[in-house]
mmCIF file of C-alpha atoms in Angstrom:
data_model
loop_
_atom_site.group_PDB
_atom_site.id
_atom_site.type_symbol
_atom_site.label_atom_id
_atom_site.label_comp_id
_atom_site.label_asym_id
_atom_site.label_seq_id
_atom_site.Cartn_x
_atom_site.Cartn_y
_atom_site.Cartn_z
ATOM 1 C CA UNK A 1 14.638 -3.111 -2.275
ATOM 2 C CA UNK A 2 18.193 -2.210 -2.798
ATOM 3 C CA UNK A 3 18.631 0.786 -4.768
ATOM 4 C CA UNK A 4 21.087 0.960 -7.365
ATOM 5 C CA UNK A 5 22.323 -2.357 -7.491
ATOM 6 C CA UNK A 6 22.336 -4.792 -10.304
ATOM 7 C CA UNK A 7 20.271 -8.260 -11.084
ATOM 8 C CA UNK A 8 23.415 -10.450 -10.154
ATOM 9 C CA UNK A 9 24.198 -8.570 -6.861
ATOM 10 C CA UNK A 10 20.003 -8.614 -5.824
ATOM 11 C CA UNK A 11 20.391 -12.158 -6.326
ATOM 12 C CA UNK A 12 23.344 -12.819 -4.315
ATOM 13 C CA UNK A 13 22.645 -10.525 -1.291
ATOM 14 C CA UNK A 14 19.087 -10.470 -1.197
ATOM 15 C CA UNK A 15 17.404 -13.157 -3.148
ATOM 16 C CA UNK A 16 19.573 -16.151 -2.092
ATOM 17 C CA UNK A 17 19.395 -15.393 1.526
ATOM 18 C CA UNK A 18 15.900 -14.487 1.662
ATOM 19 C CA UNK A 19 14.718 -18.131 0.296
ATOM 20 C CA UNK A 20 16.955 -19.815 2.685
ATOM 21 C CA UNK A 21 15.315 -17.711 5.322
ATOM 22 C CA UNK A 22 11.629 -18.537 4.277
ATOM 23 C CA UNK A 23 12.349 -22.532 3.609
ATOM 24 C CA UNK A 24 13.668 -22.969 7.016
ATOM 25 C CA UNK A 25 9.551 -22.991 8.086
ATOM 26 C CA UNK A 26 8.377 -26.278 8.020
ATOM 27 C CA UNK A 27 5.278 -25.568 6.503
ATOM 28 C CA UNK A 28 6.471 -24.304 3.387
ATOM 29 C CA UNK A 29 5.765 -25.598 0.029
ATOM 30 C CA UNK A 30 7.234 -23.682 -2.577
ATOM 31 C CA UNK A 31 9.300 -20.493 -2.566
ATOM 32 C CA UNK A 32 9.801 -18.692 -5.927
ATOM 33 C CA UNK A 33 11.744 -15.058 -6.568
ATOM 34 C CA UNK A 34 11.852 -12.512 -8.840
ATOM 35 C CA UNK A 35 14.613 -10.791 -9.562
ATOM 36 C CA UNK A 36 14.792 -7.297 -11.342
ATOM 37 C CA UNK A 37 17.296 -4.658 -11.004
ATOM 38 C CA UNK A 38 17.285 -3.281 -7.450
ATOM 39 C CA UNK A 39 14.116 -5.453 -5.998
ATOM 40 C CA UNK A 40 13.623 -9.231 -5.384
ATOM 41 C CA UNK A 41 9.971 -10.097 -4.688
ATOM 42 C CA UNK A 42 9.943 -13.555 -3.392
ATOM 43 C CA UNK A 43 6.469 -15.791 -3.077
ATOM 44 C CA UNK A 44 5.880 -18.308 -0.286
ATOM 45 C CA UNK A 45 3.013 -20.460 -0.896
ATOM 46 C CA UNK A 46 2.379 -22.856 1.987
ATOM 47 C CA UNK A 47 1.189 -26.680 2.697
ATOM 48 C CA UNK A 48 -2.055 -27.611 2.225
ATOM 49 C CA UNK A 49 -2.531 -29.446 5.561
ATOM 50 C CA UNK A 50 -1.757 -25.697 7.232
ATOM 51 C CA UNK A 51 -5.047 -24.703 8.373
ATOM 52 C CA UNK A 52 -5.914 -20.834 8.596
ATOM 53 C CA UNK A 53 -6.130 -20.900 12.345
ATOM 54 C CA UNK A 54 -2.487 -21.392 11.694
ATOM 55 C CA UNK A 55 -2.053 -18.994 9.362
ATOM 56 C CA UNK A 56 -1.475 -16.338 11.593
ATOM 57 C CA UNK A 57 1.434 -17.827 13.692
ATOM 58 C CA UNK A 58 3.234 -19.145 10.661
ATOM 59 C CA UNK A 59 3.158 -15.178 9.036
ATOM 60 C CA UNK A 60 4.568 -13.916 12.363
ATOM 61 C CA UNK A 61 6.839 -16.622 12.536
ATOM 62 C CA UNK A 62 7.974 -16.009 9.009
ATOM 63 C CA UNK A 63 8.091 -11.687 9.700
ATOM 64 C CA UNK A 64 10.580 -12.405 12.699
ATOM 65 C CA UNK A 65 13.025 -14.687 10.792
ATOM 66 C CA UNK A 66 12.743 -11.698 8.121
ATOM 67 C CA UNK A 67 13.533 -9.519 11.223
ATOM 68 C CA UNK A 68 16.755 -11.333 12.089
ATOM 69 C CA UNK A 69 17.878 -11.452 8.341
ATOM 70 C CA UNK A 70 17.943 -7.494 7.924
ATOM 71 C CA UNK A 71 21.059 -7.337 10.012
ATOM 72 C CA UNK A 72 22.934 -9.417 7.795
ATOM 73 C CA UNK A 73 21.781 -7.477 4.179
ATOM 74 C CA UNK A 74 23.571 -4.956 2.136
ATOM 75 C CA UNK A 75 23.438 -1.259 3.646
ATOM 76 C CA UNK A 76 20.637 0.602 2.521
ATOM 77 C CA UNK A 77 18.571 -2.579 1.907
ATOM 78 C CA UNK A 78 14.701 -1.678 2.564
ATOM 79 C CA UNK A 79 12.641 -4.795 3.515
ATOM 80 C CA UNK A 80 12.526 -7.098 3.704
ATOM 81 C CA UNK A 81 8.258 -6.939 3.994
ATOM 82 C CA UNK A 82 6.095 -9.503 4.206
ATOM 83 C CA UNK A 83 2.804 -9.233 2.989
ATOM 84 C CA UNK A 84 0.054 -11.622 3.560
ATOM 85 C CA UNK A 85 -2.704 -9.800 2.536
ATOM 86 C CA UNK A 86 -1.765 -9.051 -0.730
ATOM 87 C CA UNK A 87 -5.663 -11.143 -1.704
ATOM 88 C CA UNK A 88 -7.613 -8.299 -0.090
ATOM 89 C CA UNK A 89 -9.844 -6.949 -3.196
ATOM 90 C CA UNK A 90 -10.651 -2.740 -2.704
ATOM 91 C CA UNK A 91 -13.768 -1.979 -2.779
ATOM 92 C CA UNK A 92 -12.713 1.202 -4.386
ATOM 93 C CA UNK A 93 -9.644 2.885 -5.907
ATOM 94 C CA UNK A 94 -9.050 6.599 -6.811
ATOM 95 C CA UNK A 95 -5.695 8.217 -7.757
ATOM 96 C CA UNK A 96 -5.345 11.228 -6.122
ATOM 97 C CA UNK A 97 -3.446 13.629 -8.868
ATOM 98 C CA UNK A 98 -2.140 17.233 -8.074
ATOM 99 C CA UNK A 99 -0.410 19.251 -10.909
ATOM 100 C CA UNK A 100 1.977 21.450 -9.512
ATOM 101 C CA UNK A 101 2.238 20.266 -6.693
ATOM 102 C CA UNK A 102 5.281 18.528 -4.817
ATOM 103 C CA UNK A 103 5.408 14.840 -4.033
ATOM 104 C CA UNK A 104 5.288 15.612 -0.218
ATOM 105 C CA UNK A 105 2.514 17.757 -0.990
ATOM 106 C CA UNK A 106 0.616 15.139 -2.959
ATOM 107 C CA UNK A 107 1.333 12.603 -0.345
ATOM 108 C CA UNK A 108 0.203 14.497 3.052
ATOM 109 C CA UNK A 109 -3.200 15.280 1.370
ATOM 110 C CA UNK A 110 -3.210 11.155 0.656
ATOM 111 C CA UNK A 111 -2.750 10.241 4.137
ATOM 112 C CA UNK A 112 -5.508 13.008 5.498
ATOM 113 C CA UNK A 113 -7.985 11.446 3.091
ATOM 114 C CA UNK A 114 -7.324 7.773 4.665
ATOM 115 C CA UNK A 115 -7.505 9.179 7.972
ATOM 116 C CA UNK A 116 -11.103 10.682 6.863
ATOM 117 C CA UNK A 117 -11.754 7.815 4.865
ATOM 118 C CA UNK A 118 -11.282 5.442 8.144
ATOM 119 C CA UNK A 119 -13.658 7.372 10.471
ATOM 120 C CA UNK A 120 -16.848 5.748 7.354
ATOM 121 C CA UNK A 121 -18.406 3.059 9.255
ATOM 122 C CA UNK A 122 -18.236 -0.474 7.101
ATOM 123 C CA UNK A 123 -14.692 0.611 6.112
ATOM 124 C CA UNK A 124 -11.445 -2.007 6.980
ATOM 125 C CA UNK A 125 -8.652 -0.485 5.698
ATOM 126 C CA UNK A 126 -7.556 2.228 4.021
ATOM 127 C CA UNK A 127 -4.271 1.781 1.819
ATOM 128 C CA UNK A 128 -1.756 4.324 0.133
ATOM 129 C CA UNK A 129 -0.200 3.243 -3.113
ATOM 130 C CA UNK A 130 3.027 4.766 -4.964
ATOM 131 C CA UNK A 131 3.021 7.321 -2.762
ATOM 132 C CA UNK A 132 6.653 9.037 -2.895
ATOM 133 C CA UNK A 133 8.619 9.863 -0.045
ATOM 134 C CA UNK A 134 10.912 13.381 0.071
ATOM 135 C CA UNK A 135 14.060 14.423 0.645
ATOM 136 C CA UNK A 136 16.470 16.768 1.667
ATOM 137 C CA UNK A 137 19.408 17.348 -0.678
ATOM 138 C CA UNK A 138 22.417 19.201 -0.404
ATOM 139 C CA UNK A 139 24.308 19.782 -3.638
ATOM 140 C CA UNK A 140 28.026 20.549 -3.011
ATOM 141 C CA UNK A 141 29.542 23.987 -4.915
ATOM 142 C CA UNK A 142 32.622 22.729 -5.209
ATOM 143 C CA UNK A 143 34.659 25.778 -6.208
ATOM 144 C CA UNK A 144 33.180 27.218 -2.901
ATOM 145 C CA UNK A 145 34.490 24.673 -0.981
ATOM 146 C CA UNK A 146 37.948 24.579 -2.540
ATOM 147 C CA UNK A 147 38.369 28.423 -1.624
ATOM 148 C CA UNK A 148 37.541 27.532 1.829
ATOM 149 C CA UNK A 149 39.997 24.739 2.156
ATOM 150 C CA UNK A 150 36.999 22.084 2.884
ATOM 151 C CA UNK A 151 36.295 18.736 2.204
ATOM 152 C CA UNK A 152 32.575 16.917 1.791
ATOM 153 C CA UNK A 153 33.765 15.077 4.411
ATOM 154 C CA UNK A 154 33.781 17.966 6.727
ATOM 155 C CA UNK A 155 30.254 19.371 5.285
ATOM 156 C CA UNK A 156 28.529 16.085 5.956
ATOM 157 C CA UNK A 157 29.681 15.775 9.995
ATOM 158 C CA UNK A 158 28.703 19.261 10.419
ATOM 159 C CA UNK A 159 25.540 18.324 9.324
ATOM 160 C CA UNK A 160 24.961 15.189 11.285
ATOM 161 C CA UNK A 161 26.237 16.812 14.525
ATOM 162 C CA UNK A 162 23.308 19.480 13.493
ATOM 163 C CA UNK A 163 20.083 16.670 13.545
ATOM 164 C CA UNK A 164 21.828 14.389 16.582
ATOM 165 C CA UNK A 165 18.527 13.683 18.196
ATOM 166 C CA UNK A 166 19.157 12.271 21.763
ATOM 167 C CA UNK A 167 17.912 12.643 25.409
ATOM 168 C CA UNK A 168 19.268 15.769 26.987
ATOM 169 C CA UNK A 169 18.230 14.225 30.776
ATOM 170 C CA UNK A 170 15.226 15.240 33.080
ATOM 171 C CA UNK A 171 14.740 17.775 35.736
ATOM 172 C CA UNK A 172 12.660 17.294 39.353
ATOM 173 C CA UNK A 173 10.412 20.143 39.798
ATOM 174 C CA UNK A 174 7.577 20.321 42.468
ATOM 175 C CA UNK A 175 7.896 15.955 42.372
ATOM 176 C CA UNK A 176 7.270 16.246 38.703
ATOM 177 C CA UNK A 177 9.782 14.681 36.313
ATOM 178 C CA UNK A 178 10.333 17.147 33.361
ATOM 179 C CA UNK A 179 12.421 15.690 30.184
ATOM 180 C CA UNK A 180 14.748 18.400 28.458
ATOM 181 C CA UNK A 181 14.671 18.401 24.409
ATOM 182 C CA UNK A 182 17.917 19.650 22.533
ATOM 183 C CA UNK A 183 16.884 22.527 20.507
ATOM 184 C CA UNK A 184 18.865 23.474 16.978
ATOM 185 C CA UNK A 185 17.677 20.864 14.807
ATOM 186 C CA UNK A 186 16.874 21.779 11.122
ATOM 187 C CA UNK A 187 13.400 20.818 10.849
ATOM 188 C CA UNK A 188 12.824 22.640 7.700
ATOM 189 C CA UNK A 189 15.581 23.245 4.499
ATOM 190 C CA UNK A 190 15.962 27.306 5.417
ATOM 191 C CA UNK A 191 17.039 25.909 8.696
ATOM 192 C CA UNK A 192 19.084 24.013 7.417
ATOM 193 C CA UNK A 193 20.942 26.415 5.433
ATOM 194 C CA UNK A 194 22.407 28.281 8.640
ATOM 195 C CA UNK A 195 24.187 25.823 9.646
ATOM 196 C CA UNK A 196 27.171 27.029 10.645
ATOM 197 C CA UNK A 197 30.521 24.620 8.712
ATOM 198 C CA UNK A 198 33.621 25.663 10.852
ATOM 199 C CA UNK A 199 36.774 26.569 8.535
ATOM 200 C CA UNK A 200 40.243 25.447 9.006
ATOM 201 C CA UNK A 201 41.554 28.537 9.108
ATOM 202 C CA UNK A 202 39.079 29.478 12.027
ATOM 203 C CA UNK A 203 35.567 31.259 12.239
ATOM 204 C CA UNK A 204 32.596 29.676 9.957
ATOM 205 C CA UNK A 205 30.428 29.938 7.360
ATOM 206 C CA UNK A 206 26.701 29.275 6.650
ATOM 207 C CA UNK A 207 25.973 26.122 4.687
ATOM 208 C CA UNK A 208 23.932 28.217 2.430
ATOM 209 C CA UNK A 209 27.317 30.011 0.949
ATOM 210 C CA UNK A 210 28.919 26.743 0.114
ATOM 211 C CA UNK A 211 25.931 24.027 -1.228
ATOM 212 C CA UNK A 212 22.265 24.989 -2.860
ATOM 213 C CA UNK A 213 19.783 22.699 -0.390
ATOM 214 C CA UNK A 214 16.525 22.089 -2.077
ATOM 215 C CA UNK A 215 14.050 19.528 -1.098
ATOM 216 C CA UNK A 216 13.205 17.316 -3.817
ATOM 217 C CA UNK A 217 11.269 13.645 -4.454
ATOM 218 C CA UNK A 218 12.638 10.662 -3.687
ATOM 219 C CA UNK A 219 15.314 9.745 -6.058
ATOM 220 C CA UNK A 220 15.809 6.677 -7.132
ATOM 221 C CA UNK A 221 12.252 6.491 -6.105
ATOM 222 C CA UNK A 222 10.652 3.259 -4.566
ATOM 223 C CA UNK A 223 7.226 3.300 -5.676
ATOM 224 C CA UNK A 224 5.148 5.102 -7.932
ATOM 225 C CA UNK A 225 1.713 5.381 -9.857
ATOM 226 C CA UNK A 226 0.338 7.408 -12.707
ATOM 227 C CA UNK A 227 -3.538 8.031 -13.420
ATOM 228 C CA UNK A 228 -4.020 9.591 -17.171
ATOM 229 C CA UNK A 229 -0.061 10.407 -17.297
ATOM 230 C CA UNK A 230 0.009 12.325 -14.165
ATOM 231 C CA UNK A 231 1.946 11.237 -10.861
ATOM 232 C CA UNK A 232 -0.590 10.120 -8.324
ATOM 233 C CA UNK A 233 -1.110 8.505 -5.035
ATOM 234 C CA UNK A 234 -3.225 5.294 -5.498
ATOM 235 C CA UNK A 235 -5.955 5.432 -2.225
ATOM 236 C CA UNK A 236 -7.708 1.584 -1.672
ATOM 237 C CA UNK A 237 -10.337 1.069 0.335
ATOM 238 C CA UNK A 238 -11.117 -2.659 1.631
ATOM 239 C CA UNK A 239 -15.061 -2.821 4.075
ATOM 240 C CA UNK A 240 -15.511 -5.036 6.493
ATOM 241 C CA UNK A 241 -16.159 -8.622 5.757
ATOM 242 C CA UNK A 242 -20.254 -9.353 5.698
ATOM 243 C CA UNK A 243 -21.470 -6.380 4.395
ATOM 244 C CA UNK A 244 -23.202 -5.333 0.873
ATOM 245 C CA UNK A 245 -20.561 -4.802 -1.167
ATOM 246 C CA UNK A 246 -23.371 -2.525 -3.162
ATOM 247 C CA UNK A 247 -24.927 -0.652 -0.087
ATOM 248 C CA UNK A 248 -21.417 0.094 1.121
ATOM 249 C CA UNK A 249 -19.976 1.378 -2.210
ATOM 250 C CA UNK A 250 -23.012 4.337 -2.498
ATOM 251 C CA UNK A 251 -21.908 5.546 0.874
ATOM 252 C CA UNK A 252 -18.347 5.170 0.347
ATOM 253 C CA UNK A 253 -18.628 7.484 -3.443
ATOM 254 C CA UNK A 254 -20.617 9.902 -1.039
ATOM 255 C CA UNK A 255 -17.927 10.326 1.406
ATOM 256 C CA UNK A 256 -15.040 10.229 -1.297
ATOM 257 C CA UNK A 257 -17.123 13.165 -3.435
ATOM 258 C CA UNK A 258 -17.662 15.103 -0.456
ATOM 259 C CA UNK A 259 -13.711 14.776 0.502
ATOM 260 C CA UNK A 260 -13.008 16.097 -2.748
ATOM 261 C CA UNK A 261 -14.651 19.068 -2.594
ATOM 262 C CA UNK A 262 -12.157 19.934 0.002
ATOM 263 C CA UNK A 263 -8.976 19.461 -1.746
ATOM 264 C CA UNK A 264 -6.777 22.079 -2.662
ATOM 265 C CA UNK A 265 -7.692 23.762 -6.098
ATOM 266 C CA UNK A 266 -5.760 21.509 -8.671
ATOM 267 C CA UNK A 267 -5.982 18.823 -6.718
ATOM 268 C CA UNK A 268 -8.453 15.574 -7.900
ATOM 269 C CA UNK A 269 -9.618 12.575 -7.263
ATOM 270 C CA UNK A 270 -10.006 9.875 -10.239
ATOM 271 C CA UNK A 271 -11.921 6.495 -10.172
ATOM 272 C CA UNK A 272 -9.704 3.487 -10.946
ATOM 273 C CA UNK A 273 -11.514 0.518 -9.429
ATOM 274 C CA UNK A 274 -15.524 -0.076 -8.580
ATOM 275 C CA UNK A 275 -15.700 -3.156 -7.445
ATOM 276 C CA UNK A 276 -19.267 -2.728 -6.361
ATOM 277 C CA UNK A 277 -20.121 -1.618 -10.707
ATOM 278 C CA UNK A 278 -18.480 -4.732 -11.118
ATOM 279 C CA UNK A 279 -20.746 -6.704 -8.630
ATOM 280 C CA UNK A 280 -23.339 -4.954 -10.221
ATOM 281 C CA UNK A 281 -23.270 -5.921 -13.394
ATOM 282 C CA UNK A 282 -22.047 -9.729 -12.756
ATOM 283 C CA UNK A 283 -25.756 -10.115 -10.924
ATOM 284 C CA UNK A 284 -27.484 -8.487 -13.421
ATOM 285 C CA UNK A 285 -25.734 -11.072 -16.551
ATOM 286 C CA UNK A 286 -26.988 -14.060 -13.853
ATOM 287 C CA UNK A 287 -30.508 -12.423 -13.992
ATOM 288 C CA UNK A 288 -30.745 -12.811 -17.889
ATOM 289 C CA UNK A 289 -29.058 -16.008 -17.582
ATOM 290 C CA UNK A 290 -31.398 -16.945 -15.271
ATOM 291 C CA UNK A 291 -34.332 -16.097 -17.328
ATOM 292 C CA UNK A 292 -33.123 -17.336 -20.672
ATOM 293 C CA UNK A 293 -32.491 -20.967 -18.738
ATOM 294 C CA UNK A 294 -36.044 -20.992 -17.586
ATOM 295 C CA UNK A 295 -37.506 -19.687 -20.771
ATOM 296 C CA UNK A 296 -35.530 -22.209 -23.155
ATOM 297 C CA UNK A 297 -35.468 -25.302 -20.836
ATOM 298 C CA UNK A 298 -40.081 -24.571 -20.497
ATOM 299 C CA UNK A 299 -39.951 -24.639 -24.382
ATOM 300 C CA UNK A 300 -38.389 -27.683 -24.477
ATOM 301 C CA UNK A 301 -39.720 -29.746 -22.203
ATOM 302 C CA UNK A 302 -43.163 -28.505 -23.100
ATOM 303 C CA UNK A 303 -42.448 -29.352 -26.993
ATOM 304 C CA UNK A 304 -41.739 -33.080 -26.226
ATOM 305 C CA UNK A 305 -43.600 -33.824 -23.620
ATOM 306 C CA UNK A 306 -46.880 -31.530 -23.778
ATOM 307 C CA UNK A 307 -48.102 -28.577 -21.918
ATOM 308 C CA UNK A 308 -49.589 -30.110 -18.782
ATOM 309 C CA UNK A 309 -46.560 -32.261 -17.919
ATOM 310 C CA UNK A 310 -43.852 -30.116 -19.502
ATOM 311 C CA UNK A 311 -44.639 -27.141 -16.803
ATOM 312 C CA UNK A 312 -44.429 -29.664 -13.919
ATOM 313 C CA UNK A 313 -41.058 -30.810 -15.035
ATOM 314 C CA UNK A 314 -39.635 -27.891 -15.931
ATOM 315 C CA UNK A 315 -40.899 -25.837 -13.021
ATOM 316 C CA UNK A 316 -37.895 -28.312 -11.496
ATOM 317 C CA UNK A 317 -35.023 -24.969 -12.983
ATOM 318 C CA UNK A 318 -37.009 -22.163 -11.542
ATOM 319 C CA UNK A 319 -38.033 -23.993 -7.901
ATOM 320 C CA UNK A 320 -34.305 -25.214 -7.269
ATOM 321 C CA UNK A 321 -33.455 -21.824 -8.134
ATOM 322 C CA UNK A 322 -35.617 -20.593 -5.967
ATOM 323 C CA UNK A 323 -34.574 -22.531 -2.767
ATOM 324 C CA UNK A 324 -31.284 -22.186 -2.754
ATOM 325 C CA UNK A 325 -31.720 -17.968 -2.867
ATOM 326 C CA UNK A 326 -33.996 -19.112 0.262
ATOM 327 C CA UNK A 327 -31.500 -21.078 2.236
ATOM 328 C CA UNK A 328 -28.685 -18.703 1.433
ATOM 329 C CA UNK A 329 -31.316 -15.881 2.776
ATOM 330 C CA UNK A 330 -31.325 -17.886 5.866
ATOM 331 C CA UNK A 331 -27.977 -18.376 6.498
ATOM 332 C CA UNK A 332 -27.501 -15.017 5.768
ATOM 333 C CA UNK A 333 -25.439 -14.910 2.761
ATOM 334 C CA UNK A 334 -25.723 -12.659 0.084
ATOM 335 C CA UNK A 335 -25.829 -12.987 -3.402
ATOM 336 C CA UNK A 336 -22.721 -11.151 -4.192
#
């Protein structure tokens, strides 16, 4: 991600050095990007003869040559990220939507419902989706600053020297090593707005007096989703492999129904994906395929070749049928 900047920059400064990166692994294939205004998504497909006991070296190998290109990438580049398991299918998706609510808001309830949503036994992973970040902003008044005799310039170090966050050294007491934090930081925006901006002239003034400070979503923002028209947080929830898909997915609407009803009011959760409905309904279509085989394949064999040997020979569908669903009960796979 690079915010802001064009197709023809992206390419240059992102794209171009990101692909000579990625084909620098011997076991690539093919490398193709996509290039859009402010983001470059590039796909790495691999060799055939590269195994997936491999798989997992060859990812690493390729996240720590992404690691040593970040250094060299525009300022305020995000990513590069690497994302190898972008196959994973959800078992289930909501959108969590909140009218009225703020996008930090929004996104703090999101992450305490995959923290719940992790503690369901069967569950993998738990996934957020265009869920968008916060920030602080501090609008300038100008005219304020002009009476004053200040510059931005002079605003913005004030500020910094404000948040420094470092090590303020350790104390021995009793043969106990105690570390000492540097208090003052603006941890909230009304904090913020007393910070004190020294004037040239001497004495200060609050930051309040000479910029409004609001908090406000991300903006340009770097992800987002919308459920019905409303801004949401997309929640995914992957189970662990060898379970019923269909089992799982009753106890997993349980859980999410009962982690609704403690929501804020205004706050809901909406289905998007039910992969186990899905599953559902795909076994029931090879039921009454199933059937209608056995059904038309009797009638035919029984109209040419008469009643007695047409149900030998076309008892052949419904026993081969038959075994495999027994060997794949004894090797323990399921039917979804």
């Amino acid at each position: 991600f690079v915010p802001g900047a064009d197709v023809e920059r992206v390419e240059q400064l992102v794209a171009r050095p990101t692909e000579e990166a990625v084909r620098g692994l011997p076991e690539v294939k093919r490398v193709e990007t996509s290039v859009r205004p402010g983001l470059a998504f590039t796909y790495v497909e691999l060799k055939p003869t590269v195994t997936p006991a491999k798989l997992p070296d060859v990812w690493q190998r390729l996240r720590s040559r992404m690691g040593d290109l970040r250094a060299s990438l525009p300022e305020g580049t995000v990513g590069p990220l690497v994302d190898d398991e972008f196959g994973r299918v959800a078992v289930l998706t909501v959108g969590l939507t909140g009218p009225g609510y703020s996008a930090g808001e929004v996104r703090e309830q999101a992450r305490r419902l995959r923290d719940d949503l992790l503690k369901l036994p069967g569950v993998e992973r738990v996934s957020l989706h265009g869920v968008r970040d916060e920030q602080v902003q501090i609008v300038l008044d100008m005219a304020a600053l002009a009476v004053q005799g200040l510059s931005p310039a002079a605003v913005a170090q004030a500020v910094a020297k404000r948040n420094v966050i470092a090590s303020a050294g350790f104390v021995q007491l009793g043969g106990a090593e105690l570390s000492l934090k540097v208090s003052g930081d603006a941890a909230r925006p009304e904090v913020l707005r007393t910070t004190p901006i020294a004037l040239p002239g001497g004495g200060s003034a609050p930051l309040g007096q000479l910029a409004r400070i609001e908090r406000v979503p991300q903006d340009p923002p770097l992800t987002g989703a919308f459920v019905d028209g409303q801004p949401a947080a997309v929640i995914a929830v992957s189970m662990d492999p060898g379970l019923n898909v269909i089992s799982f997915a009753g106890r997993l609407r349980a859980e999410v129904q009962r982690l609704e009803q403690a929501l804020p009011a205004g706050m809901a959760l909406v289905p998007i994906t039910d992969q186990a409905q899905i599953v559902t309904k795909q076994l029931k279509q090879v039921g009454q395929v199933f059937v209608e085989t056995t059904a038309i394949v009797m009638a035919v064999v029984v109209l040419f070749l008469g009643l007695r040997t047409g149900l030998i020979v076309g008892a052949i569908v419904p026993t081969t049928v038959l075994g495999t669903l027994a060997i794949m009960k004894l090797l323990g796979i399921d039917l979804h």
